[in-house]
Amino acid sequence: MKNRRILFLSNGHGEDTCNGEIIKALLSLDATVEMAAIPIVGEGNIYQGLGVPILTPTQTMPSGGFLYMNPWVFFKDIASGLMGLLGKQLQIIGQRARDYDILMVTGDIVVAAIAYFTKKPYIIFLSAYSSYYEGKLNLGLILPFLLKSPRCLAVFTRDQFTAEDLQKQGIKKAQFVGTPMMDNLTPKGVNLNLDSESLMIALLPGSRLQEARNNLILLLKLVEMIDKISSRKIQFRVAAVASLMTELDEIALSLNWQHHNGRLTDQKGLEVICYSDSFADILNRANLVIGMAGTANEQAVGLGKPVITIPGNGPAFTYRFAEAQLRLLGLSIQLIGTKPADDTILNQAAQKVNQTLQNSEYLKLCLNNGEQRMGKPGGSLQIAQFIRNRVSSRNPVSGNL
């Protein structure tokens, strides 16, 4: 019997991360499964790191995939070759999808539509939608058609509330088994050089280089303000992408700080240490998180951490995005400011950090809220088991859903 073949589609960094966790779970169940990937947005670094071949050209666009947050950057994407890239991707998908038994797609209506038009069976993790945003999902006209198709084998949601909402709207195959993004948060045991007597705050500047660079500058200014007003000793650790580490010299110079081997130090000796391979360790050890990120903020909330956010200049982490994230994640998020952070907003954020660390009742609420909004770990394995069962059957489209 020939090896079963699965094609993964995704349209964003967080979506790549979720698919990556499902891929790892699949390989733990059956190492003979053949897989390939098509990241519609970005370079697909997650897939490359797992050794999964990418079938189409890739390119990082100015919007970073956040067109719905700022439609004006759509024109920048077009100028950077968006239409030509997408045309090539769709052409290759049309040619190569026939070689695969099932498509596993993570994202929104875009990847759902692409999967539908391949005429292959598909499973979708609707990572971009949650009923927490508005209380009820507005599915429009096209998405219900794509989700109710007999070739759509399952609709996995990012929370239980959304699964129940979709079922009420007639999407009976909707189910919540956990969020894959909660499955890559096991600490590696990295030495973070922490003082056990001090609190630790994690700084999350985001994953897209230029924006992360600008965000980290804002966060370092905020750190200085926190240090001035805090009555307790606090240490700061940055969970940075590898490319951001190469920018630390310039970042330090712009703030009149010093940089040496990942350690940023201001004129008064305040130290902030950056790591590029210790995200899970930093997040698990943090007493509080200051985040300007998408998926990373969600993961922090899932671990029960209080998260304080400040708007940046985008294109991803703007006020509009942060406000939507607040509705998605509930009380665990405290959003400070309604415009790109200035000194006034940073000072307000510093005060909020100080207040939050002293509010034991609120910290307990964050623990409960995190599990409600993000679920428990294990979703990747359950989705992988579903894929394996269907891809091993003679007719993946048949069977009870």
Tab-separated table of C-alpha atoms in Angstrom, residues 144-383:
chain	number	residue	atom	x	y	z
A	144	PRO	CA	-20.851	28.276	5.155
A	145	PHE	CA	-20.866	26.737	1.673
A	146	LEU	CA	-17.170	25.841	2.008
A	147	LEU	CA	-17.614	24.413	5.514
A	148	LYS	CA	-20.727	22.378	4.664
A	149	SER	CA	-19.206	20.828	1.560
A	150	PRO	CA	-19.085	17.004	1.752
A	151	ARG	CA	-15.373	17.274	0.947
A	152	CYS	CA	-14.830	19.328	4.116
A	153	LEU	CA	-14.242	16.470	6.544
A	154	ALA	CA	-14.004	18.487	9.760
A	155	VAL	CA	-14.039	22.055	11.025
A	156	PHE	CA	-11.807	22.551	14.046
A	157	THR	CA	-12.264	25.800	15.965
A	158	ARG	CA	-9.952	27.771	18.214
A	159	ASP	CA	-12.307	27.666	21.250
A	160	GLN	CA	-15.379	25.863	22.530
A	161	PHE	CA	-17.572	28.969	22.335
A	162	THR	CA	-16.979	29.190	18.577
A	163	ALA	CA	-17.664	25.481	18.035
A	164	GLU	CA	-21.017	25.803	19.796
A	165	ASP	CA	-21.876	28.925	17.786
A	166	LEU	CA	-21.054	27.230	14.471
A	167	GLN	CA	-23.117	24.179	15.376
A	168	LYS	CA	-26.100	26.440	16.108
A	169	GLN	CA	-25.573	27.968	12.656
A	170	GLY	CA	-25.769	24.564	11.010
A	171	ILE	CA	-22.065	23.672	10.798
A	172	LYS	CA	-22.569	20.341	12.585
A	173	LYS	CA	-19.015	19.135	11.908
A	174	ALA	CA	-17.556	22.019	13.956
A	175	GLN	CA	-15.664	20.870	17.028
A	176	PHE	CA	-13.081	22.104	19.516
A	177	VAL	CA	-10.297	19.746	20.572
A	178	GLY	CA	-7.720	22.292	21.705
A	179	THR	CA	-5.565	24.901	20.012
A	180	PRO	CA	-2.339	23.629	18.385
A	181	MET	CA	-0.523	26.822	19.365
A	182	MET	CA	-0.684	25.654	22.992
A	183	ASP	CA	1.325	22.529	22.181
A	184	ASN	CA	4.790	24.040	21.701
A	185	LEU	CA	5.150	25.641	25.108
A	186	THR	CA	7.103	22.994	27.012
A	187	PRO	CA	10.200	24.626	28.559
A	188	LYS	CA	13.578	23.365	27.329
A	189	GLY	CA	15.298	24.076	30.619
A	190	VAL	CA	17.246	27.054	29.274
A	191	ASN	CA	19.233	29.012	31.842
A	192	LEU	CA	17.660	32.477	31.712
A	193	ASN	CA	20.049	33.854	34.341
A	194	LEU	CA	17.163	34.721	36.634
A	195	ASP	CA	17.369	36.000	40.170
A	196	SER	CA	14.941	33.831	42.131
A	197	GLU	CA	14.154	36.708	44.484
A	198	SER	CA	12.930	39.024	41.714
A	199	LEU	CA	9.845	39.078	39.528
A	200	MET	CA	10.321	38.541	35.802
A	201	ILE	CA	8.510	40.346	32.985
A	202	ALA	CA	8.570	38.877	29.476
A	203	LEU	CA	8.744	41.260	26.521
A	204	LEU	CA	7.237	40.095	23.225
A	205	PRO	CA	8.054	42.481	20.345
A	206	GLY	CA	6.562	40.308	17.586
A	207	SER	CA	7.972	38.167	14.802
A	208	ARG	CA	8.168	40.442	11.731
A	209	LEU	CA	11.614	41.993	11.718
A	210	GLN	CA	11.134	45.680	10.968
A	211	GLU	CA	8.024	45.978	13.106
A	212	ALA	CA	9.590	43.913	15.906
A	213	ARG	CA	12.586	46.260	15.853
A	214	ASN	CA	10.345	49.317	16.295
A	215	ASN	CA	8.277	47.542	18.943
A	216	LEU	CA	11.342	46.581	20.969
A	217	ILE	CA	12.456	50.227	21.059
A	218	LEU	CA	9.055	51.146	22.533
A	219	LEU	CA	9.246	48.292	25.015
A	220	LEU	CA	12.713	49.323	26.204
A	221	LYS	CA	11.449	52.854	26.823
A	222	LEU	CA	8.614	51.319	28.834
A	223	VAL	CA	11.078	49.209	30.803
A	224	GLU	CA	12.905	52.367	31.886
A	225	MET	CA	9.644	53.853	33.165
A	226	ILE	CA	8.712	50.647	35.004
A	227	ASP	CA	12.122	50.590	36.681
A	228	LYS	CA	11.647	54.147	37.917
A	229	ILE	CA	8.310	53.564	39.662
A	230	SER	CA	8.442	49.919	40.758
A	231	SER	CA	8.815	49.255	44.474
A	232	ARG	CA	9.954	45.696	43.742
A	233	LYS	CA	12.992	44.434	41.894
A	234	ILE	CA	12.029	43.308	38.400
A	235	GLN	CA	14.067	41.544	35.730
A	236	PHE	CA	13.234	41.642	32.021
A	237	ARG	CA	13.659	38.989	29.336
A	238	VAL	CA	12.917	39.416	25.623
A	239	ALA	CA	11.649	36.519	23.503
A	240	ALA	CA	13.048	37.591	20.135
A	241	VAL	CA	13.118	36.051	16.688
A	242	ALA	CA	16.619	35.235	15.491
A	243	SER	CA	16.674	38.044	12.916
A	244	LEU	CA	15.952	40.628	15.627
A	245	MET	CA	19.108	39.652	17.524
A	246	THR	CA	21.198	41.074	14.667
A	247	GLU	CA	19.522	44.469	15.166
A	248	LEU	CA	20.392	44.859	18.855
A	249	ASP	CA	23.497	47.001	18.275
A	250	GLU	CA	21.504	49.582	16.319
A	251	ILE	CA	18.590	49.440	18.744
A	252	ALA	CA	20.903	50.063	21.690
A	253	LEU	CA	22.607	52.937	19.855
A	254	SER	CA	19.279	54.616	19.094
A	255	LEU	CA	18.401	54.668	22.817
A	256	ASN	CA	21.896	55.437	24.109
A	257	TRP	CA	22.037	51.970	25.651
A	258	GLN	CA	24.836	49.410	25.444
A	259	HIS	CA	24.648	45.968	23.873
A	260	HIS	CA	26.832	42.935	24.441
A	261	ASN	CA	25.950	39.331	23.592
A	262	GLY	CA	22.180	39.772	23.894
A	263	ARG	CA	22.380	41.970	26.999
A	264	LEU	CA	21.008	45.489	26.671
A	265	THR	CA	22.015	47.925	29.409
A	266	ASP	CA	20.995	51.548	29.944
A	267	GLN	CA	23.100	54.314	31.492
A	268	LYS	CA	21.870	53.475	35.009
A	269	GLY	CA	22.731	49.790	34.770
A	270	LEU	CA	19.214	48.528	34.043
A	271	GLU	CA	19.571	45.247	32.148
A	272	VAL	CA	17.332	43.552	29.606
A	273	ILE	CA	18.454	40.161	28.261
A	274	CYS	CA	17.309	38.926	24.850
A	275	TYR	CA	17.005	35.273	23.779
A	276	SER	CA	16.101	33.896	20.365
A	277	ASP	CA	15.598	30.232	21.272
A	278	SER	CA	13.876	30.319	24.648
A	279	PHE	CA	10.309	31.452	24.019
A	280	ALA	CA	8.620	28.685	26.029
A	281	ASP	CA	11.042	29.037	28.942
A	282	ILE	CA	10.581	32.806	29.112
A	283	LEU	CA	6.801	32.592	28.866
A	284	ASN	CA	6.466	29.894	31.520
A	285	ARG	CA	8.713	31.710	33.993
A	286	ALA	CA	7.166	35.156	33.510
A	287	ASN	CA	5.055	36.775	36.223
A	288	LEU	CA	3.661	39.201	33.656
A	289	VAL	CA	3.921	39.697	29.897
A	290	ILE	CA	4.137	42.922	27.912
A	291	GLY	CA	3.269	41.875	24.397
A	292	MET	CA	3.050	43.461	20.980
A	293	ALA	CA	2.421	40.188	19.184
A	294	GLY	CA	-0.386	38.060	17.812
A	295	THR	CA	0.054	34.345	18.451
A	296	ALA	CA	2.579	34.903	21.246
A	297	ASN	CA	0.120	37.013	23.234
A	298	GLU	CA	-2.527	34.328	22.809
A	299	GLN	CA	-0.105	31.688	24.072
A	300	ALA	CA	0.748	33.824	27.079
A	301	VAL	CA	-2.943	34.154	27.931
A	302	GLY	CA	-3.360	30.391	27.512
A	303	LEU	CA	-0.674	29.851	30.141
A	304	GLY	CA	-2.625	32.037	32.556
A	305	LYS	CA	-0.350	35.064	32.322
A	306	PRO	CA	-1.575	38.656	32.620
A	307	VAL	CA	-0.725	40.486	29.394
A	308	ILE	CA	-0.367	44.235	28.989
A	309	THR	CA	-0.352	45.591	25.447
A	310	ILE	CA	0.421	48.955	23.876
A	311	PRO	CA	-0.387	49.817	20.256
A	312	GLY	CA	2.475	50.158	17.796
A	313	ASN	CA	2.786	51.639	14.325
A	314	GLY	CA	2.018	48.347	12.561
A	315	PRO	CA	1.390	47.029	10.059
A	316	ALA	CA	0.400	44.138	12.346
A	317	PHE	CA	0.201	45.274	15.957
A	318	THR	CA	-1.897	48.430	15.738
A	319	TYR	CA	-4.652	49.666	18.036
A	320	ARG	CA	-7.251	48.046	15.799
A	321	PHE	CA	-5.523	44.680	16.052
A	322	ALA	CA	-4.907	45.022	19.798
A	323	GLU	CA	-8.537	45.962	20.461
A	324	ALA	CA	-9.742	42.918	18.522
A	325	GLN	CA	-7.299	40.775	20.494
A	326	LEU	CA	-8.740	42.193	23.717
A	327	ARG	CA	-12.202	40.975	22.701
A	328	LEU	CA	-10.783	37.609	21.719
A	329	LEU	CA	-8.817	36.966	24.912
A	330	GLY	CA	-10.905	38.720	27.529
A	331	LEU	CA	-9.799	39.939	30.938
A	332	SER	CA	-6.247	38.586	30.663
A	333	ILE	CA	-5.438	41.439	28.257
A	334	GLN	CA	-5.093	45.043	29.422
A	335	LEU	CA	-4.769	47.416	26.470
A	336	ILE	CA	-3.239	50.812	27.206
A	337	GLY	CA	-3.815	53.613	24.710
A	338	THR	CA	-5.794	54.012	21.498
A	339	LYS	CA	-2.973	55.205	19.227
A	340	PRO	CA	0.696	54.317	18.649
A	341	ALA	CA	2.351	54.495	22.051
A	342	ASP	CA	3.894	57.826	23.070
A	343	ASP	CA	5.463	58.836	26.393
A	344	THR	CA	2.050	59.410	27.991
A	345	ILE	CA	0.803	55.950	27.005
A	346	LEU	CA	4.074	54.353	28.086
A	347	ASN	CA	3.793	56.015	31.493
A	348	GLN	CA	0.210	54.750	31.857
A	349	ALA	CA	1.379	51.266	30.915
A	350	ALA	CA	4.156	51.405	33.507
A	351	GLN	CA	1.620	52.323	36.179
A	352	LYS	CA	-0.638	49.456	35.065
A	353	VAL	CA	2.243	46.981	35.282
A	354	ASN	CA	2.945	48.079	38.857
A	355	GLN	CA	-0.736	47.783	39.826
A	356	THR	CA	-1.216	44.403	38.155
A	357	LEU	CA	1.711	42.734	39.884
A	358	GLN	CA	0.149	43.639	43.240
A	359	ASN	CA	-3.373	42.441	42.370
A	360	SER	CA	-3.443	38.801	43.488
A	361	GLU	CA	-7.184	38.376	42.816
A	362	TYR	CA	-6.802	39.508	39.221
A	363	LEU	CA	-3.846	37.164	38.705
A	364	LYS	CA	-6.031	34.233	39.808
A	365	LEU	CA	-8.733	35.245	37.326
A	366	CYS	CA	-6.146	35.192	34.533
A	367	LEU	CA	-5.414	31.521	35.228
A	368	ASN	CA	-9.067	30.536	34.759
A	369	ASN	CA	-9.611	32.829	31.793
A	370	GLY	CA	-6.588	31.432	29.975
A	371	GLU	CA	-7.932	27.892	29.948
A	372	GLN	CA	-11.425	29.069	28.940
A	373	ARG	CA	-10.183	31.127	25.989
A	374	MET	CA	-7.382	28.889	24.712
A	375	GLY	CA	-8.131	25.388	26.028
A	376	LYS	CA	-5.731	22.774	27.298
A	377	PRO	CA	-2.747	21.369	25.381
A	378	GLY	CA	-3.246	18.324	23.170
A	379	GLY	CA	-5.204	19.738	20.242
A	380	SER	CA	-2.453	18.973	17.717
A	381	LEU	CA	-2.486	15.275	18.540
A	382	GLN	CA	-6.270	15.003	18.283
A	383	ILE	CA	-6.308	16.764	14.908
